[in-house]
Structure formats: C-alpha cells, structure tokens
Amino acid sequence: KTFIKWCNSNDGPETSQAMHDRLLAQLAQCEFDRKKSDFYAKVMEQELKNYAAISDAIEAGIEMAKTQIDQSKHNLVLAKKIRKNRMQYDVLAKIINQQPDRKQTVQQLELLKEELDMLKENKADLERQLEQKKKDFSVLMHSIVELQNKLDPTDSAMAPGTSSSATQEEATEAAEVPANVDEKMACDEPVVIEEEDDAPSSDNDEVILSSPEKLN
C-alpha cells in the first residue's frame, strides 16, 4: 500500500526519498522478521527432534527398568528358595552330625549280631542239656522204682498197679522239671548199692539202696 502510494506520489524529491527510505526500512524489517521466523522454526524443529530423542531414551530406560525389576523379582524368589534350602540343609546337617557315622554303626550291628548268635547257641546248648537232664532223671527214677520193687517184693505183689502208677507219675514229674533246676540236684549224686554180708542168705539177696551221705 505504501509502495503504491509512493509510486503515484507527485511530491518533491526530498519527500519521495524519505518515503523510499521508509519503504526500504519496512522491507528490511520484514526480511528480518522472516529470517527470525525461519530461525525459530528451525530451532523448534531441532527442539522437537531433541524432545523425541529424549522421549525415546526415557521409554527405553523405562523398559530397561521394567526388565531389571522383573529380573530382580526373579532373583529375589530364587534367593528366598536358596535361603530356605540352606536352612533346611543346616538343620539336616546338625541332625546328621548328632548321629554316629555309618562305619561305627555297622561295627555295632556286627557286634550285636555276633552276641545274638552266641546267645542263640548258648540257649540251644542249655536246652539240650535240660533235655538230657530230664531223660537222665526219668531213667534214674525208673531205675529207683525197679530197685524198690526188687527190694520189697511183698508190696510189689500186693499193689502192682500202684507201683506202675507211681512210676508213671514220677516220670511225668521228671519231664516237667523247670529249666532253672540246680545242677547239684540229687540226680547228679551217685547211687551206691550195698549187699549185707551178715544177713541170712536166701534165694534173693537183700539189697540196700542208699546215698553217699547215708553211707558216711
């Protein structure tokens, strides 16, 4: 508008020069504003790029932090499990240390087995000895009854059933002798049979049955 006015103006040279200078100043100001706007635009564009880069870096940091958090959680669970296992291991180790070692236990078991076998053998020997004592005692009682029958033929003739019954009862009692019978029982004492030389002789000589104590 000013440029058109300046072109159509009929003023003097001084007025035209002043208007011309004013137009040049306005053009220079416009040029400066344009360059200033371009500069601001470039700066804003650069700032946007910087902000985008910063945003990308922040997002990458956030993702990395999330990954680290997840890994830390996993490590924490694993550490708790390891700690729990270690505590259980310590408890088991204390219990194991309180027990004797395997070698010593095996040796003790071997000793106990040997003692058990020895006790079994001793028991078997004692049972055999007991059975033999029972048999010997039964034979002895039977022999005593027979000798009594020979020594007292009158009672034997009067009560033969009684003699046999007594023999059976005595044999039964001998079979029921307990295991803890004293080894110095009467069955171990020898039986001495004496014949009286001064007694009148007859068809059957009189025989006296006595123990060593009676003989003394």
JSON list of C-alpha atoms in Angstrom, two decimals:
[
{"chain": "A", "resi": 1, "resn": "LYS", "atom": "CA", "xyz": [0.00, 0.00, 0.00]},
{"chain": "A", "resi": 2, "resn": "THR", "atom": "CA", "xyz": [2.80, 2.41, 0.86]},
{"chain": "A", "resi": 3, "resn": "PHE", "atom": "CA", "xyz": [4.69, 1.26, -2.21]},
{"chain": "A", "resi": 4, "resn": "ILE", "atom": "CA", "xyz": [1.67, 2.10, -4.46]},
{"chain": "A", "resi": 5, "resn": "LYS", "atom": "CA", "xyz": [1.30, 5.41, -2.71]},
{"chain": "A", "resi": 6, "resn": "TRP", "atom": "CA", "xyz": [4.97, 6.12, -3.24]},
{"chain": "A", "resi": 7, "resn": "CYS", "atom": "CA", "xyz": [4.71, 5.22, -6.94]},
{"chain": "A", "resi": 8, "resn": "ASN", "atom": "CA", "xyz": [1.72, 7.52, -7.51]},
{"chain": "A", "resi": 9, "resn": "SER", "atom": "CA", "xyz": [3.08, 10.36, -5.42]},
{"chain": "A", "resi": 10, "resn": "ASN", "atom": "CA", "xyz": [3.93, 13.70, -7.11]},
{"chain": "A", "resi": 11, "resn": "ASP", "atom": "CA", "xyz": [5.86, 15.08, -4.18]},
{"chain": "A", "resi": 12, "resn": "GLY", "atom": "CA", "xyz": [9.31, 16.54, -4.39]},
{"chain": "A", "resi": 13, "resn": "PRO", "atom": "CA", "xyz": [12.49, 14.58, -4.38]},
{"chain": "A", "resi": 14, "resn": "GLU", "atom": "CA", "xyz": [13.05, 15.04, -0.68]},
{"chain": "A", "resi": 15, "resn": "THR", "atom": "CA", "xyz": [9.61, 13.71, 0.20]},
{"chain": "A", "resi": 16, "resn": "SER", "atom": "CA", "xyz": [9.99, 10.84, -2.24]},
{"chain": "A", "resi": 17, "resn": "GLN", "atom": "CA", "xyz": [13.40, 9.98, -0.81]},
{"chain": "A", "resi": 18, "resn": "ALA", "atom": "CA", "xyz": [12.02, 9.91, 2.68]},
{"chain": "A", "resi": 19, "resn": "MET", "atom": "CA", "xyz": [9.18, 7.66, 1.59]},
{"chain": "A", "resi": 20, "resn": "HIS", "atom": "CA", "xyz": [11.66, 5.46, -0.26]},
{"chain": "A", "resi": 21, "resn": "ASP", "atom": "CA", "xyz": [13.80, 5.11, 2.82]},
{"chain": "A", "resi": 22, "resn": "ARG", "atom": "CA", "xyz": [10.74, 4.27, 4.83]},
{"chain": "A", "resi": 23, "resn": "LEU", "atom": "CA", "xyz": [9.86, 1.53, 2.33]},
{"chain": "A", "resi": 24, "resn": "LEU", "atom": "CA", "xyz": [13.39, 0.14, 2.47]},
{"chain": "A", "resi": 25, "resn": "ALA", "atom": "CA", "xyz": [13.24, 0.10, 6.26]},
{"chain": "A", "resi": 26, "resn": "GLN", "atom": "CA", "xyz": [9.94, -1.74, 6.20]},
{"chain": "A", "resi": 27, "resn": "LEU", "atom": "CA", "xyz": [11.34, -4.27, 3.73]},
{"chain": "A", "resi": 28, "resn": "ALA", "atom": "CA", "xyz": [14.38, -4.75, 5.88]},
{"chain": "A", "resi": 29, "resn": "GLN", "atom": "CA", "xyz": [12.15, -5.26, 8.90]},
{"chain": "A", "resi": 30, "resn": "CYS", "atom": "CA", "xyz": [10.05, -7.76, 7.00]},
{"chain": "A", "resi": 31, "resn": "GLU", "atom": "CA", "xyz": [13.16, -9.59, 5.88]},
{"chain": "A", "resi": 32, "resn": "PHE", "atom": "CA", "xyz": [14.43, -9.66, 9.43]},
{"chain": "A", "resi": 33, "resn": "ASP", "atom": "CA", "xyz": [11.09, -10.98, 10.71]},
{"chain": "A", "resi": 34, "resn": "ARG", "atom": "CA", "xyz": [11.11, -13.67, 8.00]},
{"chain": "A", "resi": 35, "resn": "LYS", "atom": "CA", "xyz": [14.61, -14.77, 8.89]},
{"chain": "A", "resi": 36, "resn": "LYS", "atom": "CA", "xyz": [13.70, -14.63, 12.54]},
{"chain": "A", "resi": 37, "resn": "SER", "atom": "CA", "xyz": [10.66, -16.82, 11.91]},
{"chain": "A", "resi": 38, "resn": "ASP", "atom": "CA", "xyz": [12.75, -19.27, 9.88]},
{"chain": "A", "resi": 39, "resn": "PHE", "atom": "CA", "xyz": [15.30, -19.39, 12.65]},
{"chain": "A", "resi": 40, "resn": "TYR", "atom": "CA", "xyz": [12.61, -20.01, 15.26]},
{"chain": "A", "resi": 41, "resn": "ALA", "atom": "CA", "xyz": [11.09, -22.69, 13.05]},
{"chain": "A", "resi": 42, "resn": "LYS", "atom": "CA", "xyz": [14.43, -24.43, 12.70]},
{"chain": "A", "resi": 43, "resn": "VAL", "atom": "CA", "xyz": [15.05, -24.12, 16.44]},
{"chain": "A", "resi": 44, "resn": "MET", "atom": "CA", "xyz": [11.60, -25.53, 17.21]},
{"chain": "A", "resi": 45, "resn": "GLU", "atom": "CA", "xyz": [12.16, -28.37, 14.77]},
{"chain": "A", "resi": 46, "resn": "GLN", "atom": "CA", "xyz": [15.50, -29.15, 16.39]},
{"chain": "A", "resi": 47, "resn": "GLU", "atom": "CA", "xyz": [13.92, -28.99, 19.81]},
{"chain": "A", "resi": 48, "resn": "LEU", "atom": "CA", "xyz": [11.18, -31.35, 18.68]},
{"chain": "A", "resi": 49, "resn": "LYS", "atom": "CA", "xyz": [13.82, -33.75, 17.44]},
{"chain": "A", "resi": 50, "resn": "ASN", "atom": "CA", "xyz": [15.64, -33.43, 20.74]},
{"chain": "A", "resi": 51, "resn": "TYR", "atom": "CA", "xyz": [12.45, -33.98, 22.68]},
{"chain": "A", "resi": 52, "resn": "ALA", "atom": "CA", "xyz": [11.66, -37.04, 20.53]},
{"chain": "A", "resi": 53, "resn": "ALA", "atom": "CA", "xyz": [15.13, -38.44, 21.20]},
{"chain": "A", "resi": 54, "resn": "ILE", "atom": "CA", "xyz": [14.78, -37.73, 24.91]},
{"chain": "A", "resi": 55, "resn": "SER", "atom": "CA", "xyz": [11.33, -39.35, 24.91]},
{"chain": "A", "resi": 56, "resn": "ASP", "atom": "CA", "xyz": [12.71, -42.42, 23.16]},
{"chain": "A", "resi": 57, "resn": "ALA", "atom": "CA", "xyz": [15.56, -42.59, 25.65]},
{"chain": "A", "resi": 58, "resn": "ILE", "atom": "CA", "xyz": [13.13, -42.29, 28.56]},
{"chain": "A", "resi": 59, "resn": "GLU", "atom": "CA", "xyz": [10.92, -45.02, 27.13]},
{"chain": "A", "resi": 60, "resn": "ALA", "atom": "CA", "xyz": [13.95, -47.24, 26.61]},
{"chain": "A", "resi": 61, "resn": "GLY", "atom": "CA", "xyz": [15.01, -46.54, 30.20]},
{"chain": "A", "resi": 62, "resn": "ILE", "atom": "CA", "xyz": [11.54, -47.37, 31.43]},
{"chain": "A", "resi": 63, "resn": "GLU", "atom": "CA", "xyz": [11.55, -50.66, 29.53]},
{"chain": "A", "resi": 64, "resn": "MET", "atom": "CA", "xyz": [15.00, -51.44, 30.85]},
{"chain": "A", "resi": 65, "resn": "ALA", "atom": "CA", "xyz": [13.88, -50.60, 34.38]},
{"chain": "A", "resi": 66, "resn": "LYS", "atom": "CA", "xyz": [10.87, -52.91, 33.97]},
{"chain": "A", "resi": 67, "resn": "THR", "atom": "CA", "xyz": [13.14, -55.68, 32.76]},
{"chain": "A", "resi": 68, "resn": "GLN", "atom": "CA", "xyz": [15.50, -55.11, 35.69]},
{"chain": "A", "resi": 69, "resn": "ILE", "atom": "CA", "xyz": [12.57, -55.11, 38.12]},
{"chain": "A", "resi": 70, "resn": "ASP", "atom": "CA", "xyz": [11.30, -58.42, 36.72]},
{"chain": "A", "resi": 71, "resn": "GLN", "atom": "CA", "xyz": [14.82, -59.89, 36.92]},
{"chain": "A", "resi": 72, "resn": "SER", "atom": "CA", "xyz": [15.19, -58.59, 40.46]},
{"chain": "A", "resi": 73, "resn": "LYS", "atom": "CA", "xyz": [11.87, -60.21, 41.43]},
{"chain": "A", "resi": 74, "resn": "HIS", "atom": "CA", "xyz": [13.02, -63.50, 39.93]},
{"chain": "A", "resi": 75, "resn": "ASN", "atom": "CA", "xyz": [16.36, -63.22, 41.72]},
{"chain": "A", "resi": 76, "resn": "LEU", "atom": "CA", "xyz": [14.54, -62.44, 44.98]},
{"chain": "A", "resi": 77, "resn": "VAL", "atom": "CA", "xyz": [12.35, -65.54, 44.67]},
{"chain": "A", "resi": 78, "resn": "LEU", "atom": "CA", "xyz": [15.41, -67.63, 43.84]},
{"chain": "A", "resi": 79, "resn": "ALA", "atom": "CA", "xyz": [17.35, -66.15, 46.78]},
{"chain": "A", "resi": 80, "resn": "LYS", "atom": "CA", "xyz": [14.47, -66.93, 49.16]},
{"chain": "A", "resi": 81, "resn": "LYS", "atom": "CA", "xyz": [14.34, -70.50, 47.88]},
{"chain": "A", "resi": 82, "resn": "ILE", "atom": "CA", "xyz": [18.12, -70.88, 48.24]},
{"chain": "A", "resi": 83, "resn": "ARG", "atom": "CA", "xyz": [17.97, -69.45, 51.76]},
{"chain": "A", "resi": 84, "resn": "LYS", "atom": "CA", "xyz": [15.17, -71.84, 52.71]},
{"chain": "A", "resi": 85, "resn": "ASN", "atom": "CA", "xyz": [17.07, -74.80, 51.26]},
{"chain": "A", "resi": 86, "resn": "ARG", "atom": "CA", "xyz": [20.22, -73.70, 53.08]},
{"chain": "A", "resi": 87, "resn": "MET", "atom": "CA", "xyz": [18.37, -73.52, 56.39]},
{"chain": "A", "resi": 88, "resn": "GLN", "atom": "CA", "xyz": [16.93, -76.98, 55.84]},
{"chain": "A", "resi": 89, "resn": "TYR", "atom": "CA", "xyz": [20.38, -78.24, 54.92]},
{"chain": "A", "resi": 90, "resn": "ASP", "atom": "CA", "xyz": [21.83, -76.78, 58.12]},
{"chain": "A", "resi": 91, "resn": "VAL", "atom": "CA", "xyz": [19.13, -78.47, 60.20]},
{"chain": "A", "resi": 92, "resn": "LEU", "atom": "CA", "xyz": [19.74, -81.81, 58.48]},
{"chain": "A", "resi": 93, "resn": "ALA", "atom": "CA", "xyz": [23.49, -81.37, 58.88]},
{"chain": "A", "resi": 94, "resn": "LYS", "atom": "CA", "xyz": [23.08, -80.82, 62.62]},
{"chain": "A", "resi": 95, "resn": "ILE", "atom": "CA", "xyz": [20.87, -83.91, 62.93]},
{"chain": "A", "resi": 96, "resn": "ILE", "atom": "CA", "xyz": [23.33, -86.00, 60.90]},
{"chain": "A", "resi": 97, "resn": "ASN", "atom": "CA", "xyz": [26.28, -84.77, 62.96]},
{"chain": "A", "resi": 98, "resn": "GLN", "atom": "CA", "xyz": [24.50, -85.83, 66.14]},
{"chain": "A", "resi": 99, "resn": "GLN", "atom": "CA", "xyz": [24.22, -89.40, 64.83]},
{"chain": "A", "resi": 100, "resn": "PRO", "atom": "CA", "xyz": [27.19, -91.82, 64.78]},
{"chain": "A", "resi": 101, "resn": "ASP", "atom": "CA", "xyz": [28.90, -92.41, 61.49]},
{"chain": "A", "resi": 102, "resn": "ARG", "atom": "CA", "xyz": [27.99, -95.31, 59.25]},
{"chain": "A", "resi": 103, "resn": "LYS", "atom": "CA", "xyz": [31.17, -97.27, 59.87]},
{"chain": "A", "resi": 104, "resn": "GLN", "atom": "CA", "xyz": [30.68, -97.22, 63.63]},
{"chain": "A", "resi": 105, "resn": "THR", "atom": "CA", "xyz": [27.02, -98.17, 63.26]},
{"chain": "A", "resi": 106, "resn": "VAL", "atom": "CA", "xyz": [27.92, -101.12, 61.02]},
{"chain": "A", "resi": 107, "resn": "GLN", "atom": "CA", "xyz": [30.51, -102.27, 63.55]},
{"chain": "A", "resi": 108, "resn": "GLN", "atom": "CA", "xyz": [27.98, -102.09, 66.36]},
{"chain": "A", "resi": 109, "resn": "LEU", "atom": "CA", "xyz": [25.47, -104.06, 64.29]},
{"chain": "A", "resi": 110, "resn": "GLU", "atom": "CA", "xyz": [28.08, -106.72, 63.60]},
{"chain": "A", "resi": 111, "resn": "LEU", "atom": "CA", "xyz": [28.88, -106.97, 67.31]},
{"chain": "A", "resi": 112, "resn": "LEU", "atom": "CA", "xyz": [25.20, -107.22, 68.18]},
{"chain": "A", "resi": 113, "resn": "LYS", "atom": "CA", "xyz": [24.70, -109.95, 65.57]},
{"chain": "A", "resi": 114, "resn": "GLU", "atom": "CA", "xyz": [27.65, -111.91, 66.97]},
{"chain": "A", "resi": 115, "resn": "GLU", "atom": "CA", "xyz": [26.30, -111.56, 70.51]},
{"chain": "A", "resi": 116, "resn": "LEU", "atom": "CA", "xyz": [22.84, -112.64, 69.33]},
{"chain": "A", "resi": 117, "resn": "ASP", "atom": "CA", "xyz": [24.26, -115.70, 67.56]},
{"chain": "A", "resi": 118, "resn": "MET", "atom": "CA", "xyz": [26.28, -116.57, 70.67]},
{"chain": "A", "resi": 119, "resn": "LEU", "atom": "CA", "xyz": [23.18, -116.23, 72.87]},
{"chain": "A", "resi": 120, "resn": "LYS", "atom": "CA", "xyz": [21.23, -118.45, 70.48]},
{"chain": "A", "resi": 121, "resn": "GLU", "atom": "CA", "xyz": [23.96, -121.07, 70.63]},
{"chain": "A", "resi": 122, "resn": "ASN", "atom": "CA", "xyz": [24.03, -120.87, 74.43]},
{"chain": "A", "resi": 123, "resn": "LYS", "atom": "CA", "xyz": [20.27, -121.22, 74.55]},
{"chain": "A", "resi": 124, "resn": "ALA", "atom": "CA", "xyz": [20.39, -124.25, 72.28]},
{"chain": "A", "resi": 125, "resn": "ASP", "atom": "CA", "xyz": [23.12, -125.81, 74.45]},
{"chain": "A", "resi": 126, "resn": "LEU", "atom": "CA", "xyz": [21.12, -125.16, 77.60]},
{"chain": "A", "resi": 127, "resn": "GLU", "atom": "CA", "xyz": [18.00, -126.65, 76.05]},
{"chain": "A", "resi": 128, "resn": "ARG", "atom": "CA", "xyz": [19.95, -129.76, 75.01]},
{"chain": "A", "resi": 129, "resn": "GLN", "atom": "CA", "xyz": [21.42, -130.06, 78.49]},
{"chain": "A", "resi": 130, "resn": "LEU", "atom": "CA", "xyz": [17.96, -129.64, 80.01]},
{"chain": "A", "resi": 131, "resn": "GLU", "atom": "CA", "xyz": [16.51, -132.35, 77.79]},
{"chain": "A", "resi": 132, "resn": "GLN", "atom": "CA", "xyz": [19.40, -134.65, 78.66]},
{"chain": "A", "resi": 133, "resn": "LYS", "atom": "CA", "xyz": [18.89, -133.96, 82.38]},
{"chain": "A", "resi": 134, "resn": "LYS", "atom": "CA", "xyz": [15.19, -134.75, 82.01]},
{"chain": "A", "resi": 135, "resn": "LYS", "atom": "CA", "xyz": [15.98, -138.01, 80.27]},
{"chain": "A", "resi": 136, "resn": "ASP", "atom": "CA", "xyz": [18.63, -138.93, 82.86]},
{"chain": "A", "resi": 137, "resn": "PHE", "atom": "CA", "xyz": [16.30, -138.06, 85.70]},
{"chain": "A", "resi": 138, "resn": "SER", "atom": "CA", "xyz": [13.49, -140.12, 84.16]},
{"chain": "A", "resi": 139, "resn": "VAL", "atom": "CA", "xyz": [15.79, -143.11, 83.71]},
{"chain": "A", "resi": 140, "resn": "LEU", "atom": "CA", "xyz": [17.03, -142.69, 87.27]},
{"chain": "A", "resi": 141, "resn": "MET", "atom": "CA", "xyz": [13.51, -142.55, 88.69]},
{"chain": "A", "resi": 142, "resn": "HIS", "atom": "CA", "xyz": [12.56, -145.62, 86.70]},
{"chain": "A", "resi": 143, "resn": "SER", "atom": "CA", "xyz": [15.62, -147.45, 87.97]},
{"chain": "A", "resi": 144, "resn": "ILE", "atom": "CA", "xyz": [14.82, -146.42, 91.56]},
{"chain": "A", "resi": 145, "resn": "VAL", "atom": "CA", "xyz": [11.27, -147.75, 91.22]},
{"chain": "A", "resi": 146, "resn": "GLU", "atom": "CA", "xyz": [12.52, -151.03, 89.81]},
{"chain": "A", "resi": 147, "resn": "LEU", "atom": "CA", "xyz": [15.08, -151.36, 92.61]},
{"chain": "A", "resi": 148, "resn": "GLN", "atom": "CA", "xyz": [12.39, -150.62, 95.19]},
{"chain": "A", "resi": 149, "resn": "ASN", "atom": "CA", "xyz": [10.23, -153.30, 93.65]},
{"chain": "A", "resi": 150, "resn": "LYS", "atom": "CA", "xyz": [13.09, -155.74, 93.85]},
{"chain": "A", "resi": 151, "resn": "LEU", "atom": "CA", "xyz": [13.88, -154.79, 97.45]},
{"chain": "A", "resi": 152, "resn": "ASP", "atom": "CA", "xyz": [10.24, -155.02, 98.59]},
{"chain": "A", "resi": 153, "resn": "PRO", "atom": "CA", "xyz": [8.64, -157.81, 96.58]},
{"chain": "A", "resi": 154, "resn": "THR", "atom": "CA", "xyz": [5.69, -158.07, 99.05]},
{"chain": "A", "resi": 155, "resn": "ASP", "atom": "CA", "xyz": [4.44, -154.51, 98.31]},
{"chain": "A", "resi": 156, "resn": "SER", "atom": "CA", "xyz": [5.11, -155.09, 94.63]},
{"chain": "A", "resi": 157, "resn": "ALA", "atom": "CA", "xyz": [2.95, -158.23, 94.67]},
{"chain": "A", "resi": 158, "resn": "MET", "atom": "CA", "xyz": [0.18, -156.60, 96.68]},
{"chain": "A", "resi": 159, "resn": "ALA", "atom": "CA", "xyz": [-0.08, -153.44, 94.60]},
{"chain": "A", "resi": 160, "resn": "PRO", "atom": "CA", "xyz": [1.46, -153.90, 91.18]},
{"chain": "A", "resi": 161, "resn": "GLY", "atom": "CA", "xyz": [-0.84, -151.28, 89.72]},
{"chain": "A", "resi": 162, "resn": "THR", "atom": "CA", "xyz": [0.21, -148.80, 92.36]},
{"chain": "A", "resi": 163, "resn": "SER", "atom": "CA", "xyz": [3.89, -149.32, 91.58]},
{"chain": "A", "resi": 164, "resn": "SER", "atom": "CA", "xyz": [3.44, -148.79, 87.88]},
{"chain": "A", "resi": 165, "resn": "SER", "atom": "CA", "xyz": [1.24, -145.78, 88.52]},
{"chain": "A", "resi": 166, "resn": "ALA", "atom": "CA", "xyz": [3.85, -144.28, 90.84]},
{"chain": "A", "resi": 167, "resn": "THR", "atom": "CA", "xyz": [6.49, -144.94, 88.23]},
{"chain": "A", "resi": 168, "resn": "GLN", "atom": "CA", "xyz": [4.48, -143.10, 85.62]},
{"chain": "A", "resi": 169, "resn": "GLU", "atom": "CA", "xyz": [3.80, -140.16, 87.96]},
{"chain": "A", "resi": 170, "resn": "GLU", "atom": "CA", "xyz": [7.45, -139.86, 88.86]},
{"chain": "A", "resi": 171, "resn": "ALA", "atom": "CA", "xyz": [8.44, -140.00, 85.18]},
{"chain": "A", "resi": 172, "resn": "THR", "atom": "CA", "xyz": [5.89, -137.29, 84.44]},
{"chain": "A", "resi": 173, "resn": "GLU", "atom": "CA", "xyz": [7.22, -135.09, 87.24]},
{"chain": "A", "resi": 174, "resn": "ALA", "atom": "CA", "xyz": [10.73, -135.62, 85.90]},
{"chain": "A", "resi": 175, "resn": "ALA", "atom": "CA", "xyz": [9.67, -134.47, 82.46]},
{"chain": "A", "resi": 176, "resn": "GLU", "atom": "CA", "xyz": [8.20, -131.26, 83.96]},
{"chain": "A", "resi": 177, "resn": "VAL", "atom": "CA", "xyz": [11.34, -130.17, 85.80]},
{"chain": "A", "resi": 178, "resn": "PRO", "atom": "CA", "xyz": [11.90, -126.40, 85.22]},
{"chain": "A", "resi": 179, "resn": "ALA", "atom": "CA", "xyz": [14.88, -125.07, 83.29]},
{"chain": "A", "resi": 180, "resn": "ASN", "atom": "CA", "xyz": [16.46, -123.44, 86.32]},
{"chain": "A", "resi": 181, "resn": "VAL", "atom": "CA", "xyz": [16.90, -126.64, 88.35]},
{"chain": "A", "resi": 182, "resn": "ASP", "atom": "CA", "xyz": [20.11, -126.58, 90.31]},
{"chain": "A", "resi": 183, "resn": "GLU", "atom": "CA", "xyz": [22.93, -128.52, 88.70]},
{"chain": "A", "resi": 184, "resn": "LYS", "atom": "CA", "xyz": [23.69, -130.04, 92.07]},
{"chain": "A", "resi": 185, "resn": "MET", "atom": "CA", "xyz": [20.33, -131.80, 92.18]},
{"chain": "A", "resi": 186, "resn": "ALA", "atom": "CA", "xyz": [20.08, -135.28, 93.62]},
{"chain": "A", "resi": 187, "resn": "CYS", "atom": "CA", "xyz": [20.17, -136.87, 90.18]},
{"chain": "A", "resi": 188, "resn": "ASP", "atom": "CA", "xyz": [23.86, -136.00, 89.93]},
{"chain": "A", "resi": 189, "resn": "GLU", "atom": "CA", "xyz": [24.68, -137.86, 93.15]},
{"chain": "A", "resi": 190, "resn": "PRO", "atom": "CA", "xyz": [25.86, -141.40, 92.53]},
{"chain": "A", "resi": 191, "resn": "VAL", "atom": "CA", "xyz": [23.75, -144.26, 93.80]},
{"chain": "A", "resi": 192, "resn": "VAL", "atom": "CA", "xyz": [25.53, -146.90, 95.81]},
{"chain": "A", "resi": 193, "resn": "ILE", "atom": "CA", "xyz": [24.09, -150.36, 96.22]},
{"chain": "A", "resi": 194, "resn": "GLU", "atom": "CA", "xyz": [25.37, -152.38, 99.12]},
{"chain": "A", "resi": 195, "resn": "GLU", "atom": "CA", "xyz": [24.80, -156.00, 99.93]},
{"chain": "A", "resi": 196, "resn": "GLU", "atom": "CA", "xyz": [24.72, -157.06, 103.55]},
{"chain": "A", "resi": 197, "resn": "ASP", "atom": "CA", "xyz": [27.06, -159.94, 104.08]},
{"chain": "A", "resi": 198, "resn": "ASP", "atom": "CA", "xyz": [25.79, -160.63, 107.63]},
{"chain": "A", "resi": 199, "resn": "ALA", "atom": "CA", "xyz": [22.17, -161.04, 106.58]},
{"chain": "A", "resi": 200, "resn": "PRO", "atom": "CA", "xyz": [20.89, -164.57, 106.14]},
{"chain": "A", "resi": 201, "resn": "SER", "atom": "CA", "xyz": [21.24, -165.74, 102.60]},
{"chain": "A", "resi": 202, "resn": "SER", "atom": "CA", "xyz": [18.16, -166.63, 100.65]},
{"chain": "A", "resi": 203, "resn": "ASP", "atom": "CA", "xyz": [17.12, -167.15, 97.10]},
{"chain": "A", "resi": 204, "resn": "ASN", "atom": "CA", "xyz": [17.13, -163.34, 96.60]},
{"chain": "A", "resi": 205, "resn": "ASP", "atom": "CA", "xyz": [19.90, -161.42, 98.38]},
{"chain": "A", "resi": 206, "resn": "GLU", "atom": "CA", "xyz": [18.70, -158.31, 100.27]},
{"chain": "A", "resi": 207, "resn": "VAL", "atom": "CA", "xyz": [19.91, -155.11, 98.59]},
{"chain": "A", "resi": 208, "resn": "ILE", "atom": "CA", "xyz": [20.10, -151.74, 100.36]},
{"chain": "A", "resi": 209, "resn": "LEU", "atom": "CA", "xyz": [19.85, -148.50, 98.32]},
{"chain": "A", "resi": 210, "resn": "SER", "atom": "CA", "xyz": [21.44, -145.52, 99.92]},
{"chain": "A", "resi": 211, "resn": "SER", "atom": "CA", "xyz": [23.11, -142.23, 99.02]},
{"chain": "A", "resi": 212, "resn": "PRO", "atom": "CA", "xyz": [26.73, -141.33, 99.78]},
{"chain": "A", "resi": 213, "resn": "GLU", "atom": "CA", "xyz": [25.58, -139.17, 102.73]},
{"chain": "A", "resi": 214, "resn": "LYS", "atom": "CA", "xyz": [23.83, -142.12, 104.38]},
{"chain": "A", "resi": 215, "resn": "LEU", "atom": "CA", "xyz": [26.88, -144.28, 103.85]},
{"chain": "A", "resi": 216, "resn": "ASN", "atom": "CA", "xyz": [29.01, -141.79, 105.71]}
]
